[in-house]
CSV table of C-alpha atoms in Angstrom, one decimal:
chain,number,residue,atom,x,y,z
A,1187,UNK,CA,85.3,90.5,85.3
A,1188,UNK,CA,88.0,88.3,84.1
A,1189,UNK,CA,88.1,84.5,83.6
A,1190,UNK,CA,91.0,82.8,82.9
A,1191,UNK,CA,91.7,79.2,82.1
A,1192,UNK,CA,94.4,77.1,83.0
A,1193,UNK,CA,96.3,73.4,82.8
A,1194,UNK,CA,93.8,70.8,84.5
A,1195,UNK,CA,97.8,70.1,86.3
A,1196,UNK,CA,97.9,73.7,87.3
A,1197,UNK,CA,98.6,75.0,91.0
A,1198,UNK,CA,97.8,78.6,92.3
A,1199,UNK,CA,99.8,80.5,94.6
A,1200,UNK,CA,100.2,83.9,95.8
A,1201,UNK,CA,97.4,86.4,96.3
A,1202,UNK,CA,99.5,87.8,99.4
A,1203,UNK,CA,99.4,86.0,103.1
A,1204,UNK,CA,96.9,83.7,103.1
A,1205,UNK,CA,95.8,81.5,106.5
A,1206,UNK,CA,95.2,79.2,104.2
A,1207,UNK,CA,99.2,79.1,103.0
A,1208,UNK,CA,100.8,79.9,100.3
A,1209,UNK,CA,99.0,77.0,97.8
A,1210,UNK,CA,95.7,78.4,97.3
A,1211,UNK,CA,92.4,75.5,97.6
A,1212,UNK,CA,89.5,76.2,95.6
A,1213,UNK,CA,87.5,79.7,97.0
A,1214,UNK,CA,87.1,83.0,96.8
A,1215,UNK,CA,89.9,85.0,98.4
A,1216,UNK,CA,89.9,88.6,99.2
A,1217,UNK,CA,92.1,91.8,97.5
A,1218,UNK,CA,91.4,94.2,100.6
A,1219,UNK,CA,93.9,94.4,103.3
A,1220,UNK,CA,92.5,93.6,106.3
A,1221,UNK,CA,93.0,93.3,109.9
A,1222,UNK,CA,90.9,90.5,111.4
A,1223,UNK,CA,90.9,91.4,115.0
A,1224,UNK,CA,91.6,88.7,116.4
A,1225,UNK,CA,92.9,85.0,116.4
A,1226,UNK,CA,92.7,83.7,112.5
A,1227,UNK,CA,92.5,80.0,111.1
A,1228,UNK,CA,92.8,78.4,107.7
A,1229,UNK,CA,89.5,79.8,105.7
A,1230,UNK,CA,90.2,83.4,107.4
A,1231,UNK,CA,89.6,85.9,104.7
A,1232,UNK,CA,91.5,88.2,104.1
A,1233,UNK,CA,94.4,89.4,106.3
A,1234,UNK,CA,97.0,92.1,107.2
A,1235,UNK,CA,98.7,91.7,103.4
A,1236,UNK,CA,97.2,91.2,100.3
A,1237,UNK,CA,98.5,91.3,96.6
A,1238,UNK,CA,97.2,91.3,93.5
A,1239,UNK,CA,99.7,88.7,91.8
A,1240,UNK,CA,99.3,85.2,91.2
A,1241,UNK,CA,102.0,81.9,90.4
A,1242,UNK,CA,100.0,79.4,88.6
A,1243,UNK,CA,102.6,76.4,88.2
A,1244,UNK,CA,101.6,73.3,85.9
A,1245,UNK,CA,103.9,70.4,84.9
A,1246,UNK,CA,102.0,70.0,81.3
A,1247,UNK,CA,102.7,73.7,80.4
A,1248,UNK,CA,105.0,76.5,81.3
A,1249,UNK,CA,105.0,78.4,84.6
A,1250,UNK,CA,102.8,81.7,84.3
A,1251,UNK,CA,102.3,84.8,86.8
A,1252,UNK,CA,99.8,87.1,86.9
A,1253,UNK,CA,100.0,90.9,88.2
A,1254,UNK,CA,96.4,92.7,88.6
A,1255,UNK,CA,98.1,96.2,88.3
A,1256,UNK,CA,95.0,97.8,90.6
A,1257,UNK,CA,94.6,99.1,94.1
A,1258,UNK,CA,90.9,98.7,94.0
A,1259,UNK,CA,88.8,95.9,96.2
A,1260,UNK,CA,88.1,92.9,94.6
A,1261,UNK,CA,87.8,89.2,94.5
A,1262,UNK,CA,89.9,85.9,93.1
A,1263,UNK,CA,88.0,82.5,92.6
A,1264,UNK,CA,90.2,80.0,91.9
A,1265,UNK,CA,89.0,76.3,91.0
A,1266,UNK,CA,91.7,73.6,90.6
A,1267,UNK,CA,91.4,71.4,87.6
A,1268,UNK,CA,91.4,67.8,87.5
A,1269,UNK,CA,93.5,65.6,85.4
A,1270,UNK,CA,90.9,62.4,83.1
A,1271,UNK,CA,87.7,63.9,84.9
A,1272,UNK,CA,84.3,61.9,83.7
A,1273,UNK,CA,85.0,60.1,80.4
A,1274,UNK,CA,88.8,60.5,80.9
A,1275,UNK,CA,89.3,64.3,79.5
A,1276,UNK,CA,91.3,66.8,81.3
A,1277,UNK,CA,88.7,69.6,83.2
A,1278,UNK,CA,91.0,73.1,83.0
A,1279,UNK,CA,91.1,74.8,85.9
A,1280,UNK,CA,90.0,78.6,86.5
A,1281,UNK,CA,90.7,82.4,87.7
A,1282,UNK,CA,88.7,84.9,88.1
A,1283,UNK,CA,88.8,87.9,88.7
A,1284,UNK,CA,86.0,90.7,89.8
A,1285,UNK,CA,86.9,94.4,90.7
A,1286,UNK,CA,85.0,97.1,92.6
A,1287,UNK,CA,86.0,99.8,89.8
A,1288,UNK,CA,89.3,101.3,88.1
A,1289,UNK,CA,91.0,99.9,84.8
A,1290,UNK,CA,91.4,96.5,84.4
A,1291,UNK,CA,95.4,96.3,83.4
A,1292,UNK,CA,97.4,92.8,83.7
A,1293,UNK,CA,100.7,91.8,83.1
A,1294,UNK,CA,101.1,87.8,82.3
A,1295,UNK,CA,104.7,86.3,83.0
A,1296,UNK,CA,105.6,83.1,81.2
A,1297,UNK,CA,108.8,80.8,81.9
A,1298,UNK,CA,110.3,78.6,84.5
A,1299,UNK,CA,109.4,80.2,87.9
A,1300,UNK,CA,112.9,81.5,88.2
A,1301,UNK,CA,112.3,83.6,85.3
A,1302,UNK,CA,108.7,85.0,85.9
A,1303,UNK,CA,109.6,86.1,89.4
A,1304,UNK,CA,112.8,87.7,88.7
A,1305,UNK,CA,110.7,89.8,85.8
A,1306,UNK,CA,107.8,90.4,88.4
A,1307,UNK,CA,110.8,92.2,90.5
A,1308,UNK,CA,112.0,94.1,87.5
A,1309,UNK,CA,108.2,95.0,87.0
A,1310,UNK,CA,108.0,96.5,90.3
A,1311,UNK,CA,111.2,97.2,92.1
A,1312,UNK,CA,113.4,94.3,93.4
A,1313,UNK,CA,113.4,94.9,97.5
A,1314,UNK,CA,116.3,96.6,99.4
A,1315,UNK,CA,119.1,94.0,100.5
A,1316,UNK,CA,118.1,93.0,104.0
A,1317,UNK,CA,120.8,92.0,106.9
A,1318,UNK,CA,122.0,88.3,107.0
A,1319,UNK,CA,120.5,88.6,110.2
A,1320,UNK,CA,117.2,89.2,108.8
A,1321,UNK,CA,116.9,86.1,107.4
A,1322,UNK,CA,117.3,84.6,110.3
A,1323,UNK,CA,115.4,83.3,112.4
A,1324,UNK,CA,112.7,85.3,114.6
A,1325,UNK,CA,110.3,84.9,117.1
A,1326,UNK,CA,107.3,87.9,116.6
A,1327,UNK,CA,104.1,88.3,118.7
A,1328,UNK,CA,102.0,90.1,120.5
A,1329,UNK,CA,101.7,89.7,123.9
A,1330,UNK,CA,104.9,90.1,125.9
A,1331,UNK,CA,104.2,91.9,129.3
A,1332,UNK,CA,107.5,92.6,130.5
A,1333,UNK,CA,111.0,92.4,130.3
A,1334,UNK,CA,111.0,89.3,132.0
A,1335,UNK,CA,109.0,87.4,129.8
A,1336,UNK,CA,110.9,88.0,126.8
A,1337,UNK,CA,114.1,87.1,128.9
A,1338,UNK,CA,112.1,84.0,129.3
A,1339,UNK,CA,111.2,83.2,125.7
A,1340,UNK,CA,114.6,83.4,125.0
A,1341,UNK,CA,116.0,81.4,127.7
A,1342,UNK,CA,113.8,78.9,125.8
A,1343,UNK,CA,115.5,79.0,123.0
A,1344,UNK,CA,118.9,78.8,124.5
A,1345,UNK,CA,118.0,76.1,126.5
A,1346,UNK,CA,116.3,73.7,123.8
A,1347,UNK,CA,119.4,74.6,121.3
A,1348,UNK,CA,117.1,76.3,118.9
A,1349,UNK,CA,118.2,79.5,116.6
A,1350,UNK,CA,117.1,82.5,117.6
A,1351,UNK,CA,118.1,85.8,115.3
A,1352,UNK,CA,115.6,88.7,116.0
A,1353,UNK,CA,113.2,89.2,118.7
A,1354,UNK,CA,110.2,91.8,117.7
A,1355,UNK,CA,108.1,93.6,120.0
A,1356,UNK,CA,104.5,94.6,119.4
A,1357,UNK,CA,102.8,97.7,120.2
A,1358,UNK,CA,101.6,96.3,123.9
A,1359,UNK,CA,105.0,97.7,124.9
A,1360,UNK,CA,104.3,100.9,123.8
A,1361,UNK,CA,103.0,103.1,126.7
A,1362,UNK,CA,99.1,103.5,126.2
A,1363,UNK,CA,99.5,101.8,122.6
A,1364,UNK,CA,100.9,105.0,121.2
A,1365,UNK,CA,103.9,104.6,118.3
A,1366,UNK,CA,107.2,105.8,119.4
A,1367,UNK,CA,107.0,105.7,123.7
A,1368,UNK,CA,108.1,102.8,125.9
A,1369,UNK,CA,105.7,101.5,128.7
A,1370,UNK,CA,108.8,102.0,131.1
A,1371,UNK,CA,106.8,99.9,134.0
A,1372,UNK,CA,107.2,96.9,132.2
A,1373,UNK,CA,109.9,98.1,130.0
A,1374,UNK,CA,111.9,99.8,132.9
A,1375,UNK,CA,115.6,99.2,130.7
A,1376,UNK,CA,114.6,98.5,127.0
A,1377,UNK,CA,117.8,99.6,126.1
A,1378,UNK,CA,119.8,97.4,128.8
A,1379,UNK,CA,117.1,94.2,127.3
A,1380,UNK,CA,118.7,95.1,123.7
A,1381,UNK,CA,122.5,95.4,125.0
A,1382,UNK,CA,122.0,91.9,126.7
A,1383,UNK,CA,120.0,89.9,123.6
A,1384,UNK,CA,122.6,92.0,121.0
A,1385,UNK,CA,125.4,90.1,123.6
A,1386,UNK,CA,124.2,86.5,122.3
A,1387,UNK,CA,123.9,87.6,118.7
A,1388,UNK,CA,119.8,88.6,119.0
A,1389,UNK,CA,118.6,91.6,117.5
A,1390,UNK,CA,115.3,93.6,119.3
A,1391,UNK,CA,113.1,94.7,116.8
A,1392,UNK,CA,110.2,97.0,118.0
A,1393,UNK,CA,107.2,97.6,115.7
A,1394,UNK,CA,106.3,101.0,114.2
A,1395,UNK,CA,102.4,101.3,114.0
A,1396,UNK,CA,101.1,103.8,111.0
A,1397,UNK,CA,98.9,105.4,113.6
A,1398,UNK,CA,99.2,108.4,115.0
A,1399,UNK,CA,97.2,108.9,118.3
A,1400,UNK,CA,95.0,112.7,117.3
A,1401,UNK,CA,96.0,114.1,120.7
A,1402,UNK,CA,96.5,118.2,121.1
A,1403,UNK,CA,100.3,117.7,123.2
A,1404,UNK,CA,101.0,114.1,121.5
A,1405,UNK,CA,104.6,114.9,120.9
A,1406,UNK,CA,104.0,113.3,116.9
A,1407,UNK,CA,100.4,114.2,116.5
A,1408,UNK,CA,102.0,117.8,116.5
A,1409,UNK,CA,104.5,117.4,114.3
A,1410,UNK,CA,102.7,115.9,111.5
A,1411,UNK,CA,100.6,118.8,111.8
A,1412,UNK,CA,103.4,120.9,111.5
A,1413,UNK,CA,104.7,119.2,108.6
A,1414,UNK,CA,100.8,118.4,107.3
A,1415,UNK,CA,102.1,114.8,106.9
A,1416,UNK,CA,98.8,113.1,107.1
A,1417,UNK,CA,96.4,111.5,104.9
A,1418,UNK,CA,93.9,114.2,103.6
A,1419,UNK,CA,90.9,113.0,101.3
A,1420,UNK,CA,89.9,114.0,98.1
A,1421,UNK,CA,88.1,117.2,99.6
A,1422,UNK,CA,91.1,118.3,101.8
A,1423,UNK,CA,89.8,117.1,105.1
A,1424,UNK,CA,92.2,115.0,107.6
A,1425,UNK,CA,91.4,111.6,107.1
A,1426,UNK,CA,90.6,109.1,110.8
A,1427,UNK,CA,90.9,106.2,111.6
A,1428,UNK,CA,90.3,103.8,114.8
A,1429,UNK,CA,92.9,101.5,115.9
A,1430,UNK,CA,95.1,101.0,118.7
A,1431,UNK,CA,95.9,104.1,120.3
A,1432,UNK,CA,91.9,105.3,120.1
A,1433,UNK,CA,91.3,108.3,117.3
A,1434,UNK,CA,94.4,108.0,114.9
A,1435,UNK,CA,95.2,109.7,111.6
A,1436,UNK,CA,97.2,107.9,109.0
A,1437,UNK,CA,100.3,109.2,107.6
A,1438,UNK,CA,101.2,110.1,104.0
A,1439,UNK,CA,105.0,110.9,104.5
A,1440,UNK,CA,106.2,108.2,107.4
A,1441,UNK,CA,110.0,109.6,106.9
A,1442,UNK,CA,108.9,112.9,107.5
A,1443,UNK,CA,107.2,111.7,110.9
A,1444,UNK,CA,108.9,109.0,111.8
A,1445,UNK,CA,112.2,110.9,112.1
A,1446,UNK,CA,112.5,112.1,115.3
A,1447,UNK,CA,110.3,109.5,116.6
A,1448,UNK,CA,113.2,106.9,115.2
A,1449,UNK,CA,115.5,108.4,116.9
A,1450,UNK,CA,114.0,108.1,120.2
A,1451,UNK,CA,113.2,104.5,119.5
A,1452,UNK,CA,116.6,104.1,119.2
A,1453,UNK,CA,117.8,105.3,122.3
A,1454,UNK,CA,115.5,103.2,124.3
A,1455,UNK,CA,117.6,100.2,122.8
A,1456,UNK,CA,115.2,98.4,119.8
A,1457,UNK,CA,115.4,98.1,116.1
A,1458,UNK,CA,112.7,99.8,114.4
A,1459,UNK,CA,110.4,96.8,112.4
A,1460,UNK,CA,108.0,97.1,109.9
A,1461,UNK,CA,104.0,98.6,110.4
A,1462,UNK,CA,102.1,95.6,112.0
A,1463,UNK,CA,98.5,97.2,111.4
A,1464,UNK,CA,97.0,99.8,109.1
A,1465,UNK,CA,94.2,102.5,109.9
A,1466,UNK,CA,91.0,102.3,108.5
């Protein structure tokens, strides 16, 4: 365990995505990527994306981050402080932190928020230059049946004189939930759908789930075996998982997979996006 005190002024942030938004409230909050399952609300616990880095911002005293250099589960409780509490005195606020196991290595930050993320990214790895049009503005979900319906969503758009930039597909419009096909009866001409949005400045994006369905004849299934791309554990033996697609394996080289597979995403007419869901 480690406990940290801060500025009674001090604000945390960070942690990863939090339903609770990117201040973090007094609780406990979760270093264990999760997917919930279903519909989350502010006090959902954790999610899709956690990280093990905190901002903790104060007016009083200089602008401090905080990167838990482990991959192991664990927990954050965070209580704000509070500025002439009781007889007037300042009560500091607290961090801590428990892990499940591993070495307990930190690295503290201290400057003008400018300065502490910029050596966080130098820390790290600064991410790869995205398109303009990735900063744009995008419209993500699950749940488009058809063709028609995103055609609709986007008429929307046009039609209330909102900016649209990207439109991502989830893995319902895969066929049978299974990474790298095309349910073609609601999807008849993806590529015709990307040619049209692409025509009014809207990029398709389609999702690329790190699942692999463990099928015999599953065009991917066989060549990660080929290639002996997936996750093995510690005594050799294929690691599974349950997701979408039913009995999965997860994948240790995704370029190594995913190439061929891209390829025929592309043809159909979409973007490839980032994983939306992990195995377990």
């Amino acid at each position: 365990m480690q406990r940290s005190e801060v500025a009674a002024d001090a604000r945390f942030f960070g942690l990863g995505g939090r339903a609770s938004g990117p201040r973090l409230r007094d609780g406990t909050y979760r270093l264990w990527n999760t997917d919930p399952g279903h519909a989350f609300a502010p006090g959902d616990d954790p999610l899709y994306v956690t990280m093990p880095v905190q901002l903790v911002v104060a007016d009083a005293t200089a602008t401090h981050l905080v990167f838990h250099d482990t991959s192991w589960d664990g927990t954050v409780a965070l209580r704000e402080g509070e500025e002439g509490a009781g007889s007037g005195h300042d009560r500091a606020g607290t961090s801590d932190l428990r892990m499940d196991g591993g070495p307990l290595r930190c690295w503290v930050v201290v400057g003008t928020p400018a300065r502490v993320l910029h050596a966080w990214a130098s820390l790290t790895g600064a991410p790869a230059l995205p398109p303009a049009w990735a900063l744009g503005h995008h419209h993500a979900r699950w749940g488009f049946g058809s063709e028609q319906e995103v055609r609709r969503i986007v008429a929307g758009y046009q039609a209330h004189g909102l900016p649209l930039d990207a439109v991502h597909l989830d893995i319902d419009h895969y066929d049978g939930h299974q990474v790298f096909t095309v349910d073609h009866e609601r999807f008849p001409k993806l590529p015709v759908l990307a040619e049209e949005l692409r025509r009014d400045g809207i990029r398709l994006v389609s999702v690329v789930d790190p699942a692999v369905k463990a099928e015999p004849g599953n065009a991917v299934y066989d060549s990660g075996t080929a290639e002996d791309a997936f996750v093995r554990d510690a005594s050799g033996r294929l690691v599974r998982g349950v997701v979408w697609p039913g009995r999965p394996f997860s994948r240790t080289s995704p370029t190594r997979v995913c190439g061929s597979g891209g390829a025929a995403s592309t043809r159909n007419g979409s973007r490839r996006g980032s994983p939306a869901s992990g195995t377990t």
